[in-house]
Amino acid sequence: MVELLLRPKEAMIPIKDDQELGLMRVAGRVAGTVLDEVAQWVQPGVTTKEVDEFAAARIKHHGAKSAFLGYRGYPSHICLSVNEEVVHGIAGPRRLQYGDILSLDVGVVVDGFIGDTAKTVTLGVCDPESKKLIEVTEQALYDGISCALAGNRVSDISRAVQARVEANGFSIVREFVGHGVGRSVHEEPQIPNFVTGGGSPRLKAGMTIAIEPMVNAGGAEVKVLRDGWTVITRDGKPSAHFEHTVAVTDGKPEILTWSERKLSELKVK
Ligand code: MF3
Ligand code: CO
Ligand code: CO
């Protein structure tokens, strides 16, 4: 019975052909490059509004548009989430301080296709717990990516992410998950960062998915602020977020949201 319900859902997962994958590579490279540029530029004393304005200028420079501005009414060009803010923080007058951690999430559209990528950076040196949280969350992302293989199930990615996070004593946000990405920001399938009961879609070459662990130093519980967007941890402890858009291929997973800088590093090696 479960299989009968799941098959139609699997049928809703878009498969990209070579031309579409080429466009996803372009969008992904721009998203990764903008994320890299913003991460380099941000420093203590600037407001999240100023960071968002810098991001908007870089997105424009690369001939792209923000995929988030106006999405369900979202008001900023990128998502900026400070310390206990988990995801979907919006630009405003808050001034970043030395020791803060900042999760940046960049989504851009180029030629109708979207790249979606995030990372948590530190403003100067942060406390040791936050530093560990950031390292573990990034490692969990790469653990998940390594399981994005044709023939595996989505739950293989989820299991790998969850194992890394829980082995380090941190907790996984349940209310938000990764997703397919392509012509829309959010496509099928959902990519939870934890194993759920029930069936899980089979991965196929040509699927493009955003894997994005959101990890809390304290409890898993979150709530949304009165601004209607900013998600924060209930206990006020810090949270980290890393994300890449990845193509499932007949061979190894292809990370589509490497920055230009990272791509040139990978070429010379
Ligand atoms: N970046 C989020 C994701 O990774 C989506 C943000 S939607 C927005 O799925 F409206 F908040 F921008
Ligand atoms: Co994102
Ligand atoms: Co995403």
CSV table of C-alpha atoms and ligand atoms in Angstrom, one decimal:
chain,number,residue,atom,x,y,z
A,1,MET,CA,0.0,0.0,0.0
A,2,VAL,CA,2.8,2.4,0.9
A,3,GLU,CA,4.5,1.7,-2.4
A,4,LEU,CA,1.4,2.6,-4.3
A,5,LEU,CA,1.3,5.9,-2.6
A,6,LEU,CA,5.0,6.6,-3.1
A,7,ARG,CA,5.3,5.8,-6.8
A,8,PRO,CA,3.3,8.8,-8.0
A,9,LYS,CA,5.5,11.0,-5.8
A,10,GLU,CA,8.6,9.6,-7.4
A,11,ALA,CA,7.1,10.3,-10.8
A,12,MET,CA,7.0,14.0,-9.7
A,13,ILE,CA,10.7,14.3,-9.3
A,14,PRO,CA,12.1,16.2,-12.3
A,15,ILE,CA,15.0,14.6,-14.2
A,16,LYS,CA,17.3,17.1,-15.9
A,17,ASP,CA,18.7,16.4,-19.4
A,18,ASP,CA,22.2,17.4,-20.3
A,19,GLN,CA,21.2,20.8,-21.5
A,20,GLU,CA,19.3,21.5,-18.3
A,21,LEU,CA,22.2,20.2,-16.2
A,22,GLY,CA,24.5,22.6,-18.1
A,23,LEU,CA,22.2,25.5,-17.0
A,24,MET,CA,22.1,24.2,-13.5
A,25,ARG,CA,25.9,24.3,-13.5
A,26,VAL,CA,25.9,27.9,-14.5
A,27,ALA,CA,23.3,28.9,-11.8
A,28,GLY,CA,25.1,26.8,-9.2
A,29,ARG,CA,28.4,28.4,-10.0
A,30,VAL,CA,27.0,31.9,-9.6
A,31,ALA,CA,25.3,31.0,-6.3
A,32,GLY,CA,28.5,29.5,-4.9
A,33,THR,CA,30.5,32.5,-6.1
A,34,VAL,CA,28.2,35.0,-4.5
A,35,LEU,CA,28.2,33.0,-1.3
A,36,ASP,CA,32.0,33.0,-1.3
A,37,GLU,CA,32.1,36.8,-2.1
A,38,VAL,CA,29.7,37.6,0.7
A,39,ALA,CA,31.5,35.4,3.2
A,40,GLN,CA,34.8,37.1,2.4
A,41,TRP,CA,33.2,40.6,2.6
A,42,VAL,CA,31.3,40.3,5.9
A,43,GLN,CA,32.9,41.7,9.0
A,44,PRO,CA,32.0,42.9,12.5
A,45,GLY,CA,30.2,46.3,12.6
A,46,VAL,CA,28.2,45.8,9.3
A,47,THR,CA,24.4,45.4,9.5
A,48,THR,CA,22.6,42.5,8.0
A,49,LYS,CA,20.9,45.0,5.6
A,50,GLU,CA,24.4,46.1,4.4
A,51,VAL,CA,25.3,42.4,3.8
A,52,ASP,CA,22.1,41.9,1.9
A,53,GLU,CA,22.8,45.0,-0.3
A,54,PHE,CA,26.3,43.7,-1.0
A,55,ALA,CA,24.9,40.3,-2.0
A,56,ALA,CA,22.3,42.0,-4.2
A,57,ALA,CA,25.1,43.9,-6.0
A,58,ARG,CA,27.1,40.7,-6.5
A,59,ILE,CA,24.1,38.8,-7.8
A,60,LYS,CA,23.5,41.5,-10.3
A,61,HIS,CA,27.2,41.6,-11.3
A,62,HIS,CA,27.0,38.0,-12.3
A,63,GLY,CA,23.9,38.6,-14.4
A,64,ALA,CA,21.6,36.7,-12.0
A,65,LYS,CA,18.5,37.4,-9.9
A,66,SER,CA,17.8,36.4,-6.3
A,67,ALA,CA,15.6,33.3,-6.2
A,68,PHE,CA,14.4,34.3,-2.7
A,69,LEU,CA,13.4,37.9,-3.0
A,70,GLY,CA,9.6,37.8,-3.2
A,71,TYR,CA,9.4,34.0,-2.8
A,72,ARG,CA,6.2,33.6,-0.8
A,73,GLY,CA,6.8,37.3,0.1
A,74,TYR,CA,10.3,36.8,1.5
A,75,PRO,CA,11.8,40.4,1.8
A,76,SER,CA,15.6,40.0,1.4
A,77,HIS,CA,18.0,38.9,-1.4
A,78,ILE,CA,19.7,36.3,0.7
A,79,CYS,CA,18.9,34.7,4.1
A,80,LEU,CA,21.0,35.9,7.0
A,81,SER,CA,20.7,34.1,10.3
A,82,VAL,CA,22.7,35.2,13.3
A,83,ASN,CA,23.7,32.9,16.3
A,84,GLU,CA,20.4,31.3,17.6
A,85,GLU,CA,18.7,32.1,14.3
A,86,VAL,CA,18.4,28.9,12.3
A,87,VAL,CA,17.3,29.9,8.8
A,88,HIS,CA,15.3,32.5,6.9
A,89,GLY,CA,16.7,35.5,8.9
A,90,ILE,CA,15.8,38.7,7.1
A,91,ALA,CA,18.0,41.8,6.5
A,92,GLY,CA,17.7,44.6,9.0
A,93,PRO,CA,19.5,47.0,11.3
A,94,ARG,CA,21.2,44.4,13.4
A,95,ARG,CA,24.9,45.0,13.6
A,96,LEU,CA,27.1,41.9,13.4
A,97,GLN,CA,29.5,41.6,16.3
A,98,TYR,CA,32.9,40.1,16.8
A,99,GLY,CA,32.3,36.4,17.8
A,100,ASP,CA,28.9,36.1,16.2
A,101,ILE,CA,28.2,33.2,13.8
A,102,LEU,CA,26.3,34.0,10.6
A,103,SER,CA,24.5,31.6,8.3
A,104,LEU,CA,24.3,32.9,4.8
A,105,ASP,CA,22.0,31.2,2.3
A,106,VAL,CA,22.2,32.3,-1.4
A,107,GLY,CA,19.7,31.3,-4.1
A,108,VAL,CA,20.0,32.7,-7.6
A,109,VAL,CA,18.2,32.3,-10.9
A,110,VAL,CA,20.1,32.3,-14.2
A,111,ASP,CA,18.3,31.4,-17.5
A,112,GLY,CA,15.4,30.0,-15.5
A,113,PHE,CA,17.4,27.6,-13.3
A,114,ILE,CA,18.3,27.9,-9.7
A,115,GLY,CA,21.4,27.3,-7.5
A,116,ASP,CA,20.9,27.1,-3.7
A,117,THR,CA,23.8,27.1,-1.3
A,118,ALA,CA,24.5,28.1,2.3
A,119,LYS,CA,27.3,28.2,4.9
A,120,THR,CA,27.8,29.4,8.4
A,121,VAL,CA,30.8,31.8,8.9
A,122,THR,CA,32.3,33.3,12.0
A,123,LEU,CA,32.9,37.0,12.6
A,124,GLY,CA,36.4,36.7,14.0
A,125,VAL,CA,36.8,34.0,16.5
A,126,CYS,CA,33.6,32.5,18.0
A,127,ASP,CA,33.2,30.3,21.1
A,128,PRO,CA,34.5,26.7,20.9
A,129,GLU,CA,31.0,25.1,21.0
A,130,SER,CA,29.9,27.2,18.0
A,131,LYS,CA,33.1,26.4,16.2
A,132,LYS,CA,32.6,22.6,16.7
A,133,LEU,CA,28.9,23.0,15.7
A,134,ILE,CA,30.0,24.6,12.4
A,135,GLU,CA,32.6,22.0,11.6
A,136,VAL,CA,30.2,19.1,12.4
A,137,THR,CA,27.4,20.6,10.3
A,138,GLU,CA,29.7,21.1,7.3
A,139,GLN,CA,31.0,17.5,7.7
A,140,ALA,CA,27.4,16.2,7.9
A,141,LEU,CA,26.7,17.9,4.6
A,142,TYR,CA,29.6,16.2,2.9
A,143,ASP,CA,28.6,12.9,4.4
A,144,GLY,CA,25.2,13.3,3.0
A,145,ILE,CA,26.5,14.3,-0.4
A,146,SER,CA,28.6,11.2,-0.6
A,147,CYS,CA,25.4,9.1,-0.5
A,148,ALA,CA,23.7,11.0,-3.3
A,149,LEU,CA,24.2,8.1,-5.7
A,150,ALA,CA,21.9,6.7,-8.3
A,151,GLY,CA,20.2,3.6,-6.9
A,152,ASN,CA,20.4,4.8,-3.3
A,153,ARG,CA,17.4,6.2,-1.6
A,154,VAL,CA,16.9,9.7,-0.2
A,155,SER,CA,17.0,8.0,3.3
A,156,ASP,CA,20.6,7.0,2.7
A,157,ILE,CA,21.5,10.7,2.6
A,158,SER,CA,19.3,11.4,5.6
A,159,ARG,CA,20.9,8.6,7.6
A,160,ALA,CA,24.5,9.7,6.9
A,161,VAL,CA,23.7,13.3,7.9
A,162,GLN,CA,21.9,12.2,11.1
A,163,ALA,CA,24.7,9.9,12.1
A,164,ARG,CA,27.4,12.6,12.0
A,165,VAL,CA,25.3,15.1,13.9
A,166,GLU,CA,24.1,12.8,16.6
A,167,ALA,CA,27.6,11.2,17.1
A,168,ASN,CA,28.7,14.7,18.1
A,169,GLY,CA,25.9,15.3,20.5
A,170,PHE,CA,24.1,18.0,18.4
A,171,SER,CA,20.5,18.0,17.3
A,172,ILE,CA,18.8,18.1,13.9
A,173,VAL,CA,16.1,20.6,13.1
A,174,ARG,CA,13.0,18.6,11.9
A,175,GLU,CA,10.7,21.2,10.7
A,176,PHE,CA,12.8,22.1,7.6
A,177,VAL,CA,14.4,19.8,5.1
A,178,GLY,CA,16.4,19.8,1.9
A,179,HIS,CA,14.7,19.5,-1.4
A,180,GLY,CA,14.8,19.0,-5.2
A,181,VAL,CA,15.8,22.2,-7.0
A,182,GLY,CA,15.8,23.3,-10.6
A,183,ARG,CA,13.3,25.6,-12.3
A,184,SER,CA,11.7,26.1,-8.8
A,185,VAL,CA,13.5,26.6,-5.5
A,186,HIS,CA,11.6,23.7,-4.0
A,187,GLU,CA,10.8,20.6,-6.0
A,188,GLU,CA,10.3,17.0,-5.1
A,189,PRO,CA,11.8,15.1,-3.4
A,190,GLN,CA,12.1,16.3,0.2
A,191,ILE,CA,15.5,15.5,1.7
A,192,PRO,CA,15.2,15.2,5.5
A,193,ASN,CA,18.3,15.4,7.6
A,194,PHE,CA,17.0,12.5,9.7
A,195,VAL,CA,15.5,9.1,8.9
A,196,THR,CA,11.7,9.1,8.8
A,197,GLY,CA,9.4,6.1,8.9
A,198,GLY,CA,8.0,4.8,5.7
A,199,GLY,CA,9.3,4.7,2.1
A,200,SER,CA,11.9,6.9,0.6
A,201,PRO,CA,12.3,7.8,-3.1
A,202,ARG,CA,15.0,6.1,-5.1
A,203,LEU,CA,17.7,8.5,-6.5
A,204,LYS,CA,18.2,8.6,-10.3
A,205,ALA,CA,20.8,10.2,-12.5
A,206,GLY,CA,19.6,13.7,-13.6
A,207,MET,CA,18.0,14.6,-10.2
A,208,THR,CA,19.3,17.8,-8.8
A,209,ILE,CA,18.8,18.2,-5.0
A,210,ALA,CA,19.7,20.6,-2.3
A,211,ILE,CA,21.1,18.9,0.8
A,212,GLU,CA,21.1,21.2,3.8
A,213,PRO,CA,21.6,20.1,7.4
A,214,MET,CA,20.4,22.6,9.9
A,215,VAL,CA,22.0,21.7,13.2
A,216,ASN,CA,21.4,23.0,16.8
A,217,ALA,CA,24.0,23.1,19.6
A,218,GLY,CA,21.2,22.5,22.1
A,219,GLY,CA,17.7,21.1,21.6
A,220,ALA,CA,16.1,20.5,18.2
A,221,GLU,CA,13.1,22.7,18.9
A,222,VAL,CA,12.6,25.9,16.9
A,223,LYS,CA,10.1,28.6,16.5
A,224,VAL,CA,9.3,31.4,14.0
A,225,LEU,CA,9.7,35.0,15.1
A,226,ARG,CA,6.9,37.6,14.9
A,227,ASP,CA,8.4,38.8,11.6
A,228,GLY,CA,6.9,35.7,10.1
A,229,TRP,CA,10.3,34.5,8.7
A,230,THR,CA,13.2,34.2,11.1
A,231,VAL,CA,13.4,30.7,12.6
A,232,ILE,CA,15.2,30.6,16.0
A,233,THR,CA,16.1,27.9,18.4
A,234,ARG,CA,13.7,27.6,21.4
A,235,ASP,CA,16.6,27.4,23.9
A,236,GLY,CA,18.5,30.3,22.4
A,237,LYS,CA,21.5,28.2,21.7
A,238,PRO,CA,23.4,28.6,18.4
A,239,SER,CA,22.5,26.9,15.1
A,240,ALA,CA,24.5,26.2,11.9
A,241,HIS,CA,23.5,25.5,8.3
A,242,PHE,CA,25.4,24.3,5.3
A,243,GLU,CA,23.9,23.5,1.8
A,244,HIS,CA,25.0,22.5,-1.7
A,245,THR,CA,23.0,21.9,-4.8
A,246,VAL,CA,24.1,18.5,-6.0
A,247,ALA,CA,23.4,16.5,-9.3
A,248,VAL,CA,22.9,12.8,-9.0
A,249,THR,CA,24.9,11.2,-11.9
A,250,ASP,CA,25.8,7.7,-13.2
A,251,GLY,CA,29.0,8.1,-11.2
A,252,LYS,CA,30.0,10.4,-8.3
A,253,PRO,CA,27.7,13.1,-7.1
A,254,GLU,CA,28.4,16.4,-8.8
A,255,ILE,CA,28.4,19.5,-6.5
A,256,LEU,CA,26.9,22.3,-8.6
A,257,THR,CA,27.4,25.1,-6.2
A,258,TRP,CA,31.1,25.3,-5.9
A,259,SER,CA,32.4,28.9,-6.3
A,260,GLU,CA,34.6,29.9,-9.2
A,261,ARG,CA,37.5,30.0,-6.7
A,262,LYS,CA,36.9,26.4,-5.6
A,263,LEU,CA,36.4,25.2,-9.1
A,264,SER,CA,39.8,26.6,-10.2
A,265,GLU,CA,41.4,25.0,-7.1
A,266,LEU,CA,39.9,21.7,-8.1
A,267,LYS,CA,41.2,22.1,-11.7
A,268,VAL,CA,44.8,22.7,-10.8
A,269,LYS,CA,44.9,19.7,-8.4
B,1,MF3,N1,17.2,28.9,1.1
B,1,MF3,C1,16.1,28.2,1.5
B,1,MF3,C2,16.4,26.8,1.2
B,1,MF3,O1,17.5,26.4,1.2
B,1,MF3,C3,14.9,28.7,1.0
B,1,MF3,C4,14.7,30.1,1.4
B,1,MF3,S1,13.1,30.6,0.8
B,1,MF3,C5,13.0,32.1,1.4
B,1,MF3,O2,15.5,26.0,0.9
B,1,MF3,F1,11.9,32.6,1.0
B,1,MF3,F2,13.1,32.2,2.7
B,1,MF3,F3,14.0,32.8,0.9
B,2,CO,CO,19.1,27.6,0.7
B,3,CO,CO,17.6,24.8,0.0
